[in-house]
Coordinates of C-alpha atoms and ligand atoms in Angstrom, one line a residue:
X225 CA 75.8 -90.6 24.8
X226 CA 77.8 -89.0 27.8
X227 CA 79.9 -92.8 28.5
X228 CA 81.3 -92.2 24.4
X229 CA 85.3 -92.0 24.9
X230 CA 85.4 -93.3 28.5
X231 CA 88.2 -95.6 28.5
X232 CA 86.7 -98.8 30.4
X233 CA 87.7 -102.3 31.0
X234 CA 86.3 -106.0 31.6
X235 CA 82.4 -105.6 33.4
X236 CA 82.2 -101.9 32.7
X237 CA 83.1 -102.3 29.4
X238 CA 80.0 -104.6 29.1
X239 CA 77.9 -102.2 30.9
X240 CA 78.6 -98.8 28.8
X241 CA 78.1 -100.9 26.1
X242 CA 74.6 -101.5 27.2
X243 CA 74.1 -97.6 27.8
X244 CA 74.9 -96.9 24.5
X245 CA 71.7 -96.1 21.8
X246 CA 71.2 -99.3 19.7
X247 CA 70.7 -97.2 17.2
X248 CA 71.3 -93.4 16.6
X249 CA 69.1 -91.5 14.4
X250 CA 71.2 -90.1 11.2
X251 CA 72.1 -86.7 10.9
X252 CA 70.2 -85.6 8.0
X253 CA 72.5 -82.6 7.2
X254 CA 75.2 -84.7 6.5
X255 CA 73.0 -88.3 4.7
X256 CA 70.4 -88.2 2.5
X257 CA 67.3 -88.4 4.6
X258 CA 63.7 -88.4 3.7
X259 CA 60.7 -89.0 5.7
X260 CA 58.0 -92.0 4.7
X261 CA 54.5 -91.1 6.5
X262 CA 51.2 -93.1 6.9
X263 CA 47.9 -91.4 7.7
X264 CA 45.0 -93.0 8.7
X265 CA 45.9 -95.4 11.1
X266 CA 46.1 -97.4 13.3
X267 CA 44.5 -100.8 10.8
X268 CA 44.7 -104.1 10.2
X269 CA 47.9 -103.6 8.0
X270 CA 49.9 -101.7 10.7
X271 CA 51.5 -104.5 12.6
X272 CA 52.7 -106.1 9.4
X273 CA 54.1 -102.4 8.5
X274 CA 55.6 -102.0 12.0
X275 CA 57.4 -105.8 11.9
X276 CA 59.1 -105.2 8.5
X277 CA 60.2 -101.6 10.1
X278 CA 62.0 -103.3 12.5
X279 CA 63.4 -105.7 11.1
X280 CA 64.8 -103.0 8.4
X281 CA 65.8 -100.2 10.6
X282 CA 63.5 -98.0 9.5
X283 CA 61.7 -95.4 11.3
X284 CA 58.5 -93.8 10.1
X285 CA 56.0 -90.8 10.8
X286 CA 52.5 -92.2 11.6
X287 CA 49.0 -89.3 11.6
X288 CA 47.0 -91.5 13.5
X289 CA 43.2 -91.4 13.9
X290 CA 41.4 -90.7 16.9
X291 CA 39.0 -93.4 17.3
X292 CA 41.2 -96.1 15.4
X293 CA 43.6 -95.5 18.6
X294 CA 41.0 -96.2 21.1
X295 CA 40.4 -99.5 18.6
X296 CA 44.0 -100.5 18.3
X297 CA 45.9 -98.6 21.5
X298 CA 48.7 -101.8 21.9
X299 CA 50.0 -101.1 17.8
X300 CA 50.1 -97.2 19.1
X301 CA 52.2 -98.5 22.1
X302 CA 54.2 -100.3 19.8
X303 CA 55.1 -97.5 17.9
X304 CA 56.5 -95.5 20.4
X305 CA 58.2 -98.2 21.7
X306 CA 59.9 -98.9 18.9
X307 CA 61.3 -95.1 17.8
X308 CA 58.5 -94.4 15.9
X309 CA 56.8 -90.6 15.5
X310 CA 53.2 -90.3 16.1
X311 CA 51.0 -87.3 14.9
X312 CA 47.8 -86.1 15.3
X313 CA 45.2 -87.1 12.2
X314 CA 42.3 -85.7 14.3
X315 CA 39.6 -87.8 16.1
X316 CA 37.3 -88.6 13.1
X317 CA 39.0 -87.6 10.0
X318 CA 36.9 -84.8 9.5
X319 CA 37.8 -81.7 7.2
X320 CA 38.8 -79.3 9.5
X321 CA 37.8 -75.9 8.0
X322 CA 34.3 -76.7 7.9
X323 CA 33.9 -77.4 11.1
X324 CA 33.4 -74.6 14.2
X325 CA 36.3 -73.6 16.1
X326 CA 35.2 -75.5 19.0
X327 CA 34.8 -78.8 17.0
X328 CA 38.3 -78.3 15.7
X329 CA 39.6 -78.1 19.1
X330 CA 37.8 -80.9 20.3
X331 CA 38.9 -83.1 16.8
X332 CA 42.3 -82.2 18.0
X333 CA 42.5 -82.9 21.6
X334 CA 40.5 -85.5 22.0
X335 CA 42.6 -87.5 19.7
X336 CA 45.9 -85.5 22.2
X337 CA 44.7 -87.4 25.0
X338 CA 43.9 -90.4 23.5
X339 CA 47.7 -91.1 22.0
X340 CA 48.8 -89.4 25.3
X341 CA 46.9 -92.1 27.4
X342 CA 48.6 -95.1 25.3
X343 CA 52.1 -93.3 24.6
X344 CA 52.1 -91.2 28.1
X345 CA 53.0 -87.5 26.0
X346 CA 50.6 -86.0 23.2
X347 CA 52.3 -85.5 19.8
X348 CA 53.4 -82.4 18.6
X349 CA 52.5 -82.6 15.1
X350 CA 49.4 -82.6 13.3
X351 CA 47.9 -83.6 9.7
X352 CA 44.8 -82.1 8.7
X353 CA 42.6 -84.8 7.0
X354 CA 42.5 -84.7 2.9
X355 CA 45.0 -82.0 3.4
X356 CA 42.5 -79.2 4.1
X357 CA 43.3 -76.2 6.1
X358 CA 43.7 -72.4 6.3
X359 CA 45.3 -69.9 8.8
X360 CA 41.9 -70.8 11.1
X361 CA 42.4 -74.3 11.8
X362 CA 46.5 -73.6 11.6
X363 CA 45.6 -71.2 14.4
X364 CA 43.3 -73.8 16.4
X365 CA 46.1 -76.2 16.3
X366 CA 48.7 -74.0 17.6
X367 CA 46.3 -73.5 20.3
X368 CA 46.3 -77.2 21.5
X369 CA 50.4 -77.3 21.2
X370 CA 50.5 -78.6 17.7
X371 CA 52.5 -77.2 14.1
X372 CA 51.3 -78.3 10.9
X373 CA 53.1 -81.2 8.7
X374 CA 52.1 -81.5 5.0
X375 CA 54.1 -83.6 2.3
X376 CA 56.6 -83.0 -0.5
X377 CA 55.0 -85.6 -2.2
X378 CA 51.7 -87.7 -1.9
X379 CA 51.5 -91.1 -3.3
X380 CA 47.3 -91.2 -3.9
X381 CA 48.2 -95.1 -2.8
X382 CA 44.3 -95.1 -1.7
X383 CA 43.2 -94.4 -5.4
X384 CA 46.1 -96.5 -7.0
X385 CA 45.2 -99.7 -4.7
X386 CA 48.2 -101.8 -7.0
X387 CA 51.4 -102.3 -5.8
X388 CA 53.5 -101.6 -8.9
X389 CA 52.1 -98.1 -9.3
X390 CA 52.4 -97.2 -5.5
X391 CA 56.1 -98.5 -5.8
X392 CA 56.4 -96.4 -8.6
X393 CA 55.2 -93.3 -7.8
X394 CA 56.6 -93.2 -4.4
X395 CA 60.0 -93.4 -6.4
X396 CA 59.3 -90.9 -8.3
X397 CA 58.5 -88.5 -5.4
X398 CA 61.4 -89.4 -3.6
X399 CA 64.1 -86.5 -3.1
X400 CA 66.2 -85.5 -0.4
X401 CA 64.6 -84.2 2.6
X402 CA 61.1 -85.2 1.2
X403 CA 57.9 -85.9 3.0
X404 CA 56.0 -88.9 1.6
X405 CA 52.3 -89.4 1.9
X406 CA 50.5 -92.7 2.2
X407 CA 48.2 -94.9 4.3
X408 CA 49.0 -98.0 6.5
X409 CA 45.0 -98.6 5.8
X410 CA 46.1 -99.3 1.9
X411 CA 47.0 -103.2 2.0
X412 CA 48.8 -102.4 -1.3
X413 CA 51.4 -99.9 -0.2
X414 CA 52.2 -102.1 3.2
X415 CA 52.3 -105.0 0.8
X416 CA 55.1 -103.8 -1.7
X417 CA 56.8 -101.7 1.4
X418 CA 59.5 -104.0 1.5
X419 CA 60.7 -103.3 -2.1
X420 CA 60.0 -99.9 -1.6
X421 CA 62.9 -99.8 1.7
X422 CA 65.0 -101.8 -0.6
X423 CA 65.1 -99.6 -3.3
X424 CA 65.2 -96.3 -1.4
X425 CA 68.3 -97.6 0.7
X426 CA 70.0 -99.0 -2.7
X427 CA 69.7 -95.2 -3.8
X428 CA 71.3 -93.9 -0.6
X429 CA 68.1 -93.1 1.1
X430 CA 68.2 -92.9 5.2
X431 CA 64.2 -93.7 6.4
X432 CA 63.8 -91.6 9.3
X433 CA 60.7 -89.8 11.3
X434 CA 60.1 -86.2 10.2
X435 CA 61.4 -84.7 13.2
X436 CA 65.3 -86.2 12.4
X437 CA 64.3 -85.0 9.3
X438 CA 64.6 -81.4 10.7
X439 CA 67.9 -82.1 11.7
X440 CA 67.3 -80.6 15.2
X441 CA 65.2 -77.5 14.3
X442 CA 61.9 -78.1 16.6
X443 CA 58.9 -76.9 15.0
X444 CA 56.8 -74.5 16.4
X445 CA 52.9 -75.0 17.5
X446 CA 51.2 -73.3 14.6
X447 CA 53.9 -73.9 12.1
X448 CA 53.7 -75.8 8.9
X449 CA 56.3 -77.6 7.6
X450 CA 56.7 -78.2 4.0
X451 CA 55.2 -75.9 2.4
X452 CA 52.3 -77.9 -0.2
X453 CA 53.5 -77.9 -3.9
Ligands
ZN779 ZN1 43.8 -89.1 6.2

């Protein structure tokens, strides 16, 4: 922040200390960063997922459903309150390509307006449901302001539904810079998130959204960002 370096005393002291971020995000080109994300949401696990978050200093990505934030708009709050990033999941969690263009549109800003409502800006980012897209919906998206963020690495946490093998395999997908897939809807992978946190910080890991994962570079509406293995 601008106050940094400001030589102060006594009450100002006190106040610039106040100014200063509790907690600045890493800079991933110099720590090893990667990127935990949760689609689906917002559920009945979330709050649990947000709590331990806090309490660990972690920050998350969260590709948020439409119609589950007009359920659950004070967990959405939440989020933002608390340094999370929220994406766009669409409004129904419909696969995108086989729908018309104007459905698309309306999958996407429907569910804009709906975080922007809670959150008071739309997201900038977008996950197409199951993962399904091509340059048409790519090209949709970029129309309603949003790029395109896929995964390094996706967990299946909603097929596994056991905590040892979610723990596992999100291990085993972890690398630097990575982008992990899973669902705050799977009880499983909230449950045995704290051992996950531990394990990742233990191997050097900083847990941050996906945009300090870009270390600055701002991705463009109608860009996708990793590219799918
Ligand atoms: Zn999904």
């Amino acid at each position: 922040m601008a106050f940094r370096g400001v030589v102060v005393t006594g009450m100002t002291a006190a106040v610039v200390l106040m100014a200063l971020p509790a907690q600045a995000a890493p800079t991933c080109a110099k720590v090893k960063c990667i990127a935990l994300t949760f689609d689906d949401g917002p559920g009945t696990e979330t709050g649990a997922l947000l709590s331990l978050f806090r309490k660990e200093r972690v920050k998350a990505t969260f590709f948020l459903v439409g119609k589950h934030v007009e359920r659950r708009p004070a967990l959405v709050k939440r989020m933002a309150r608390e340094g999370h990033e929220i994406g766009n999941h669409s409004w129904s969690h419909a696969s995108l390509p086989t729908l018309f263009d104007e459905q698309v549109t309306q999958e996407l800003l429907t569910t804009q307006e709906a975080i922007a409502s809670v959150t008071g800006r739309p997201p900038r980012l977008f996950r197409p449901p199951y993962g399904h897209t091509d340059d048409r919906v790519l090209g949709l998206a970029k129309d309603a302001g949003l790029a395109q963020v896929l995964w390094s690495g996706t967990t299946l946490d909603w097929k596994l539904r056991d905590q040892k093998k979610i723990k596992a395999v999100i291990l085993k997908l972890a690398r630097r810079d990575g982008v992990i897939l899973m669902h705050d809807t799977v009880p499983q992978t909230v449950q045995v998130m704290p051992e996950v946190i531990e394990e990742l910080k233990k191997r050097g890991y900083h847990l941050v959204t996906v945009s300090t994962l870009l270390k600055g570079r701002r991705l463009a509406a109608g860009e996708s960002y990793p590219a799918a293995p």
